[in-house]
Coordinates of C-alpha atoms in Angstrom, one line a residue:
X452 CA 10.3 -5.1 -62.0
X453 CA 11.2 -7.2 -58.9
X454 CA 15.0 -6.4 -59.5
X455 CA 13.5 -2.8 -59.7
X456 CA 11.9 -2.3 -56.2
X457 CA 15.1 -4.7 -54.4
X458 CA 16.9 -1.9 -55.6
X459 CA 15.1 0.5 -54.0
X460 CA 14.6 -1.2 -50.6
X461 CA 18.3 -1.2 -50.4
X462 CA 19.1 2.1 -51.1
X463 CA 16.4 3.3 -48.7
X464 CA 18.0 1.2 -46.4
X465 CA 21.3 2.7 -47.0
X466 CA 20.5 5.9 -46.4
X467 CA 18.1 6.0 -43.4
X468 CA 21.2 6.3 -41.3
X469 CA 21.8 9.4 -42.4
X470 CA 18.0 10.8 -42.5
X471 CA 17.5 9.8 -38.4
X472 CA 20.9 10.7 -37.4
X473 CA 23.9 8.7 -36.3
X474 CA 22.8 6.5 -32.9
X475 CA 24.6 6.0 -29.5
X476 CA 23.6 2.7 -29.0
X477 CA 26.9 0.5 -27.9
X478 CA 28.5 -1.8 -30.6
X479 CA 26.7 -5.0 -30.5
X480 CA 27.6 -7.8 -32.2
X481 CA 25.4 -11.2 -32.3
X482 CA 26.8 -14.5 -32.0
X483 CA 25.0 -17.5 -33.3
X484 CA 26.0 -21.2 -32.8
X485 CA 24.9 -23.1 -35.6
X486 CA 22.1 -26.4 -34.4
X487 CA 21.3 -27.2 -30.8
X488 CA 18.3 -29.3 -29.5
X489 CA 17.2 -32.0 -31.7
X490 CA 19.7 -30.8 -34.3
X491 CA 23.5 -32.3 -34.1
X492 CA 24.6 -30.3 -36.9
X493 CA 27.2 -32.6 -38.2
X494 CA 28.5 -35.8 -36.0
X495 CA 32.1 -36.9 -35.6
X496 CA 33.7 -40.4 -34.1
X497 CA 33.4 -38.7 -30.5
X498 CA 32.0 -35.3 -31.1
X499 CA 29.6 -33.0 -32.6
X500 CA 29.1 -29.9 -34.3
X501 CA 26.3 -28.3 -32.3
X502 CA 28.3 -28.7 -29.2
X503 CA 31.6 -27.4 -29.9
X504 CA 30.1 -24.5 -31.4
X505 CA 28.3 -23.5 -28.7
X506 CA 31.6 -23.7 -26.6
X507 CA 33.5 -22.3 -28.9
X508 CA 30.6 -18.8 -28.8
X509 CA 30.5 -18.8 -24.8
X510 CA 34.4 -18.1 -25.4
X511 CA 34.4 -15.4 -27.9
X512 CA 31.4 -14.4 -25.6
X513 CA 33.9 -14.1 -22.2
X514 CA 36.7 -12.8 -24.0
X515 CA 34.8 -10.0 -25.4
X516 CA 33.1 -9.3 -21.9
X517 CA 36.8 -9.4 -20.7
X518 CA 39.0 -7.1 -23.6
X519 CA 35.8 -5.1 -24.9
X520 CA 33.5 -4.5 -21.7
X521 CA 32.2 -1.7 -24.3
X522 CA 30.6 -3.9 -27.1
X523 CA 27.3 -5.6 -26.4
X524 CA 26.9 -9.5 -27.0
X525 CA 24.0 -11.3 -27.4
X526 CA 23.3 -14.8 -28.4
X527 CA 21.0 -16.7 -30.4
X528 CA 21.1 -19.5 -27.9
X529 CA 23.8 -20.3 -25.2
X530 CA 22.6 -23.7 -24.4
X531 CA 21.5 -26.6 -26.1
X532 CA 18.5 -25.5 -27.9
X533 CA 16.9 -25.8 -31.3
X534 CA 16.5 -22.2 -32.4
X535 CA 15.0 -21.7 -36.0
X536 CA 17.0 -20.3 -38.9
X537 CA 14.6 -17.4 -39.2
X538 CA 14.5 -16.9 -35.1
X539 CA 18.2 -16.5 -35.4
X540 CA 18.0 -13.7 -37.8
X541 CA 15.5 -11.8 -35.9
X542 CA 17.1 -11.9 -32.8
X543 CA 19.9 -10.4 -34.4
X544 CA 17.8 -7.7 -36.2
X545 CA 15.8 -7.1 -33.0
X546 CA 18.8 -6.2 -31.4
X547 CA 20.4 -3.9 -34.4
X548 CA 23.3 -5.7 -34.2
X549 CA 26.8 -4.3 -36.2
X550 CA 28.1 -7.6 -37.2
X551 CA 26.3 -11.4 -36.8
X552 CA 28.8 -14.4 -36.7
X553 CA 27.0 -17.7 -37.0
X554 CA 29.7 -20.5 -36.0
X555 CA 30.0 -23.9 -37.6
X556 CA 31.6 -27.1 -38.4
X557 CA 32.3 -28.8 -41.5
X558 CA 31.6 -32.2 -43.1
X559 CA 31.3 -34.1 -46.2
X560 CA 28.8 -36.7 -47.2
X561 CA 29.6 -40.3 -46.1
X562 CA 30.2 -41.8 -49.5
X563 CA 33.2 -39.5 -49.8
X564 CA 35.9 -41.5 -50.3
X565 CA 38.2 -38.9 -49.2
X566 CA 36.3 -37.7 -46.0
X567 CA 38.8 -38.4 -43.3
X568 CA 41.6 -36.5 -45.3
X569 CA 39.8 -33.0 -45.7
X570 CA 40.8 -30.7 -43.9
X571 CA 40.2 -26.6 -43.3
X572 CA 38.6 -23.9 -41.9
X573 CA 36.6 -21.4 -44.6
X574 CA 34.4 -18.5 -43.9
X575 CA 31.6 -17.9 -45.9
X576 CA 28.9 -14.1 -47.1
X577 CA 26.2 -14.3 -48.4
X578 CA 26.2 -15.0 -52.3
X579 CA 25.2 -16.8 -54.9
X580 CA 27.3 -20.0 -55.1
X581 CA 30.0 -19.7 -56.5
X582 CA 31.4 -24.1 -57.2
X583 CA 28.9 -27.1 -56.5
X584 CA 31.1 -27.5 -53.4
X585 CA 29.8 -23.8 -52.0
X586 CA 26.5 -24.9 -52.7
X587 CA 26.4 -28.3 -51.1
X588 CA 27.4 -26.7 -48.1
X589 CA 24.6 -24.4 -48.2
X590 CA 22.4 -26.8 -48.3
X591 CA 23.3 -29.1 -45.5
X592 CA 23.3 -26.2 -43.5
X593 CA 19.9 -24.6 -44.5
X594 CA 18.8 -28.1 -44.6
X595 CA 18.0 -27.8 -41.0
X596 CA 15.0 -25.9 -41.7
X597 CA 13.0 -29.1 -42.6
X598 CA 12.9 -30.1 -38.4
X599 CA 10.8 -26.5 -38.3
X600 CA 6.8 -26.7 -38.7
X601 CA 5.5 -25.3 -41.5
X602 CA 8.5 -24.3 -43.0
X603 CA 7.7 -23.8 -46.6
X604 CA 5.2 -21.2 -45.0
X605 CA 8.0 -19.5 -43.4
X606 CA 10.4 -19.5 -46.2
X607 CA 7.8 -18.4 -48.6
X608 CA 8.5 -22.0 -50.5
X609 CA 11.9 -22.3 -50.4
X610 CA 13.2 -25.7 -50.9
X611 CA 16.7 -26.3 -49.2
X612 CA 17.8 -29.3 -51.0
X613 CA 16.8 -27.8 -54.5
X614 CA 20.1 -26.1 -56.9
X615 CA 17.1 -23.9 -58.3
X616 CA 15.4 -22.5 -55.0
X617 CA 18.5 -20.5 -54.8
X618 CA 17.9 -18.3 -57.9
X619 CA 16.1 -16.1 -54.9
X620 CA 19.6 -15.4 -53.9
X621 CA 20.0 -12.9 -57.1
X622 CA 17.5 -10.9 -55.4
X623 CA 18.5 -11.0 -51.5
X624 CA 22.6 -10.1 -52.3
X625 CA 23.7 -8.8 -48.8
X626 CA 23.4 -5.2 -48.7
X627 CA 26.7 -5.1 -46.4
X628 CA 28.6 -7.3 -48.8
X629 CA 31.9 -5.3 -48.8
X630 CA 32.2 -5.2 -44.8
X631 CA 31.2 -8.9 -44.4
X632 CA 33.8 -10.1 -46.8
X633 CA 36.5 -7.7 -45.0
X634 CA 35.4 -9.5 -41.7
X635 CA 35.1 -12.7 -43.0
X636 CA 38.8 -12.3 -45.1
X637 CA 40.1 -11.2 -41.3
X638 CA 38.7 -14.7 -39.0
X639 CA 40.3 -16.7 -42.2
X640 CA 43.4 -14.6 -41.8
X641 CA 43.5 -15.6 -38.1
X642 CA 42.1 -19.3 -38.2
X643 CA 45.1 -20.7 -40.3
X644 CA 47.8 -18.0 -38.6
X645 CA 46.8 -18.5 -34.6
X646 CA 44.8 -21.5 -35.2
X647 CA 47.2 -23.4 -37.7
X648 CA 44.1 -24.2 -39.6
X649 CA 44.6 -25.3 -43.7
X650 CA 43.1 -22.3 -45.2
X651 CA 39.9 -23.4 -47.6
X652 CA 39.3 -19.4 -48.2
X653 CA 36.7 -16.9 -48.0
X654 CA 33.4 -17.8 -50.2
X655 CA 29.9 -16.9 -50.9
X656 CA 26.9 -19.1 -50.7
X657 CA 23.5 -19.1 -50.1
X658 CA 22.8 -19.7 -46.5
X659 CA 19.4 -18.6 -45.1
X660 CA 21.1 -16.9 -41.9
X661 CA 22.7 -15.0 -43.3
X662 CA 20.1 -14.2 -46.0
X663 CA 17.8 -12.6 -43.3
X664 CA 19.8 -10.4 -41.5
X665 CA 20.0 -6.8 -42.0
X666 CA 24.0 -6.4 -40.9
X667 CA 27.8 -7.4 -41.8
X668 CA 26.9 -11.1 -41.6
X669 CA 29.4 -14.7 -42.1
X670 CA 29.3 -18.0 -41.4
X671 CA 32.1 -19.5 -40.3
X672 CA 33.2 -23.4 -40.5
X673 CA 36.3 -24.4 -37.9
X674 CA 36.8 -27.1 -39.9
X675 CA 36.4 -30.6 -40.9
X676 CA 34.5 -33.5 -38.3
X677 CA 34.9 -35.9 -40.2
X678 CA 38.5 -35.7 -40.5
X679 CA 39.8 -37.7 -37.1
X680 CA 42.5 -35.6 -36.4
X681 CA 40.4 -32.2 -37.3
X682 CA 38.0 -34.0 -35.0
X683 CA 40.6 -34.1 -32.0
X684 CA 41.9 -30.7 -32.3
X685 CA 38.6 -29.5 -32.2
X686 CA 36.9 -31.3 -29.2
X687 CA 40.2 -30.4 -27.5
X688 CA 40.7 -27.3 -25.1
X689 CA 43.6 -25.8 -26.7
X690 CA 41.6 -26.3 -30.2
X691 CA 38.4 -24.6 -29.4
X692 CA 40.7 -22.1 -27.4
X693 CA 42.5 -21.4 -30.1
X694 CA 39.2 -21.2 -32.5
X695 CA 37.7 -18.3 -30.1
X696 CA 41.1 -16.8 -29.9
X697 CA 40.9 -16.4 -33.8
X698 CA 37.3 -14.8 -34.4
X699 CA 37.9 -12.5 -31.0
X700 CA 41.4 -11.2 -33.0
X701 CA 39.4 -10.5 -35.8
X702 CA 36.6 -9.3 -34.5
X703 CA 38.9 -6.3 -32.3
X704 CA 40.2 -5.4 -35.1
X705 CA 37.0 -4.9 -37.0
X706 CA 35.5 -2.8 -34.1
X707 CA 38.7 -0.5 -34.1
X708 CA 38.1 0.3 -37.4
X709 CA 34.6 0.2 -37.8
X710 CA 32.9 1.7 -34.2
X711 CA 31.5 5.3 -34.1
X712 CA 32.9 7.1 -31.2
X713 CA 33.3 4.1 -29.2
X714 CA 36.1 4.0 -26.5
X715 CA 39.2 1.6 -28.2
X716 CA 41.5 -0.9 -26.0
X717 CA 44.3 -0.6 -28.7
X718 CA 46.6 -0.1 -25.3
X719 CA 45.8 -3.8 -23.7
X720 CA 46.6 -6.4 -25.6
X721 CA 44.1 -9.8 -25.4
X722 CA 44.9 -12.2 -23.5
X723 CA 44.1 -14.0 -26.6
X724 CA 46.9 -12.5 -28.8
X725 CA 49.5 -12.0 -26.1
X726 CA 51.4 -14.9 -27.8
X727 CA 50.8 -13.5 -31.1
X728 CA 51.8 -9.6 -31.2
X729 CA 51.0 -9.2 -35.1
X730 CA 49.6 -5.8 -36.8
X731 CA 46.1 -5.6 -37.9
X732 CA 45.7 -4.7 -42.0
X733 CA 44.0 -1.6 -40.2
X734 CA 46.4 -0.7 -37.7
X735 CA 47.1 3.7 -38.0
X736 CA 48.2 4.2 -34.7
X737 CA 51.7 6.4 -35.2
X738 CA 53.8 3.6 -33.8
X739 CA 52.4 1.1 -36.6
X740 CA 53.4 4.2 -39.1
X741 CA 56.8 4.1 -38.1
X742 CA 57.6 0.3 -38.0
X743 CA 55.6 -0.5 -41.1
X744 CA 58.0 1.8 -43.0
X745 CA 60.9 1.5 -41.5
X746 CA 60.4 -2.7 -41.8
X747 CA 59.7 -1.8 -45.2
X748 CA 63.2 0.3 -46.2
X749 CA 64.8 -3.0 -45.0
X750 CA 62.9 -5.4 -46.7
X751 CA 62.2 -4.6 -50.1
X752 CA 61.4 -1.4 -52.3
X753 CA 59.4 -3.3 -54.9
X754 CA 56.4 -2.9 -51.1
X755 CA 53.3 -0.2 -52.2
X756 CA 50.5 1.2 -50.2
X757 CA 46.7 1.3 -51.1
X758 CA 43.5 2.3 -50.0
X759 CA 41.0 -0.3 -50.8
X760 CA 37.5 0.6 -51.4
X761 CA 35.4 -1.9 -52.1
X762 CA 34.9 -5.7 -53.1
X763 CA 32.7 -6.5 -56.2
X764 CA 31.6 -10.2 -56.8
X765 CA 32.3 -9.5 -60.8
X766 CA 34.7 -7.5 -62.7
X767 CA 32.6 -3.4 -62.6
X768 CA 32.2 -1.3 -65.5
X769 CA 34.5 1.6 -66.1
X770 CA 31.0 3.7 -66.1
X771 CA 29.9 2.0 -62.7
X772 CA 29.0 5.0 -60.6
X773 CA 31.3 3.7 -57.5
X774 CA 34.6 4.0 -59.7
X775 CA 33.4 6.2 -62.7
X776 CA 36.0 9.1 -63.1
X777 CA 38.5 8.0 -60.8
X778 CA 41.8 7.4 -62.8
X779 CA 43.5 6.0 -59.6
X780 CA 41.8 3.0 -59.1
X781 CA 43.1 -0.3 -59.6
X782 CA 41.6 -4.2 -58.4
X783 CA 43.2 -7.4 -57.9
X784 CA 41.6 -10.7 -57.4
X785 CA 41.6 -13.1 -54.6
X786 CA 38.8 -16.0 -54.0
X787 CA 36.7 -15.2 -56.5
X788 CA 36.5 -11.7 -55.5
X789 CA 37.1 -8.1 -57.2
X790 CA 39.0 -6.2 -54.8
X791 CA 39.6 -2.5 -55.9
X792 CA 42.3 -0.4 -54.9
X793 CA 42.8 3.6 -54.7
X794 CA 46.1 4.9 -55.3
X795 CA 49.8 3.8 -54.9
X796 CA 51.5 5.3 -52.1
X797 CA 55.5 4.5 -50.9
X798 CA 55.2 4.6 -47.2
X799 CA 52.2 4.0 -44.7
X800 CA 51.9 7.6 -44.0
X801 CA 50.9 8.7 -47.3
X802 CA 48.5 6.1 -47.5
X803 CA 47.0 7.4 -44.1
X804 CA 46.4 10.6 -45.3
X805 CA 44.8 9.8 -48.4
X806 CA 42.7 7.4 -46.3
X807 CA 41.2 9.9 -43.9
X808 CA 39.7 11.7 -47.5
X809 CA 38.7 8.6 -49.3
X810 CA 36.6 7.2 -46.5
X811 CA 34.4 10.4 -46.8
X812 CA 33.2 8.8 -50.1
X813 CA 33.8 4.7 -49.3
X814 CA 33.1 4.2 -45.6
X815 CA 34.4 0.7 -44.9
X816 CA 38.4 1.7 -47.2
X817 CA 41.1 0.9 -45.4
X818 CA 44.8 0.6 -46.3
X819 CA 46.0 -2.9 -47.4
X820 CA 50.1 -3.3 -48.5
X821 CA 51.2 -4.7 -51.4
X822 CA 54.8 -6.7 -52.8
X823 CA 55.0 -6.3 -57.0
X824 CA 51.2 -6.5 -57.0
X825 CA 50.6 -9.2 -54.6
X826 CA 48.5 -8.3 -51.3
X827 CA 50.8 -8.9 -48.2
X828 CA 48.6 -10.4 -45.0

């Protein structure tokens, strides 16, 4: 019965877009730096976590104001302040964001014997964990709910340090799953290509900030404190630089593809990517056409276009209403995640115009290229 009425709270939510009407409000997008205040987050040798990540916001913050004067930032805090989990999600709500991006840094426990070797950045959605490694990052991070009063009142019981609190999770899946993994696949993309990060992937866990909010939502970890030279690079300039740089790139892209009506800077280049002039998986511009393919003649004729349509967290059924008598569709797997494709096209182009039809039926498709079956990033 509960599964029953979840059900139907999402799909009302789905569709009261399209019962009020599309809205002119400006493309916001919410920016939360994990801890603050009385909360550290995780501590280094000379560092910590809640104050590079609040450095490392105030610069996706300025280059946003700077490249995209058209999309609205907010922030959950933009000093050093102890927000509560459930404060950050409402502020994000209360604003109707289109994307939240809660920032991080990682750590292991101190009996790790191999603490100061890890190393890597990893974004995470909302999901149900998916190793005991997903999970015990969860819980550090929702951990921090036990410096708020009351807060098994406010979390209706939940216990942050208990493997079985996050059954709830079954329940509470992310209504925006498909667009927060593309996101989230898109800063990981960019934190190991501009930021030379080792690339831990893109995973699902349980973390109550993202849980609450009612938008494209990930959590994102820079990487590892307790590694010493992680640790440098990011209490460095250049590092957290680099860092903002990463989850700015990413972030354009997703507004170019994803914004209603809203006026693109696809002309001026970031001052952020000048160094780095790489295409975005969503780039249709007709100079993007005609390089793609053209690279492509000269490369290799073994490279295929697709329209992907949606992510699945398991394997669907051929009956499953999103794919059920579509002959075309295909999926391939990549962390832990069922990625499924729409047709098989030779050139860009044709891609593109099978694109503008299938995202009358799946909003967030967009064209993804592909070497004998293997995605190409």
């Amino acid at each position: 019965m509960i599964k029953q009425i979840c059900s139907l709270i999402v799909c009302a939510l789905c569709i009261m877009p399209q019962l009020f009407g599309a809205s002119d409000k400006p493309f916001t997008v919410v920016l939360d730096p994990g801890h603050g205040g009385k909360d550290y987050g995780c501590v280094g040798a000379i560092t910590n976590e809640k104050t590079i990540v609040l450095d490392v916001a105030r610069r996706v913050g300025d280059l946003i104001a700077e490249e995209l004067p058209q999309v609205k930032t907010v922030f959950t805090r933009k000093d050093d302040r102890f927000i509560e989990l459930s404060e950050r999600a409402k502020i994000a709500n209360k604003a109707d964001a289109d994307l939240f991006i809660s920032i991080h840094v990682n750590s292991v426990d101190k009996r790790s014997k191999g603490r100061e070797k890890v190393q890597g950045a990893s974004v995470y959605t909302l999901g149900l964990h998916r190793t005991e490694a997903n999970l015990a990052v969860a819980m550090r991070e929702n951990a921090v709910i036990e410096l708020e009063p009351d807060f098994s009142t406010t979390y209706q019981g939940f216990d942050p340090n208990s493997s079985e609190s996050y059954i709830i999770f079954e329940l509470t899946q992310n209504q925006h799953l498909n667009q927060s993994i593309e996101f989230a696949d898109a800063v990981q993309t960019q934190l190991v290509k501009a930021a030379g990060r080792i690339d831990k992937g893109v995973r699902q866990a349980g973390f109550l900030v993202l849980r609450a909010t009612s938008m494209p939502s990930v959590l994102v970890e820079l990487d590892f404190i307790c590694n010493p030279a992680a640790e440098r690079y990011l209490a460095s300039e250049q590092g957290r630089k680099q860092c903002a740089a990463s989850i700015f790139n990413a972030l354009r892209a997703y507004y170019d593809k994803h914004s209603s009506g809203a006026p693109h800077t696809k002309a001026k280049k970031s001052k952020a990517d000048k160094k780095r002039h790489e295409p975005t998986a969503a780039a249709d511009d007709d100079a993007a056409t005609r390089s793609d393919d053209a690279a492509d003649a000269n490369v290799s004729s073994n490279i295929t276009y697709h329209v992907q349509i949606l992510t699945a967290p398991a394997q669907l059924a051929p009956n499953d209403d999103r794919i059920k008598g579509r002959d075309d569709v295909s999926f391939y797997v990549e962390d832990n995640t069922y990625k499924y494709i729409a047709g098989k096209y030779a050139s860009f182009a044709a891609a593109k115009k099978a694109l503008s039809k299938l995202k009358k039926l799946y909003k967030g498709a967009f064209i993804i290229k592909m070497r004998d079956g293997v995605r190409l990033k």
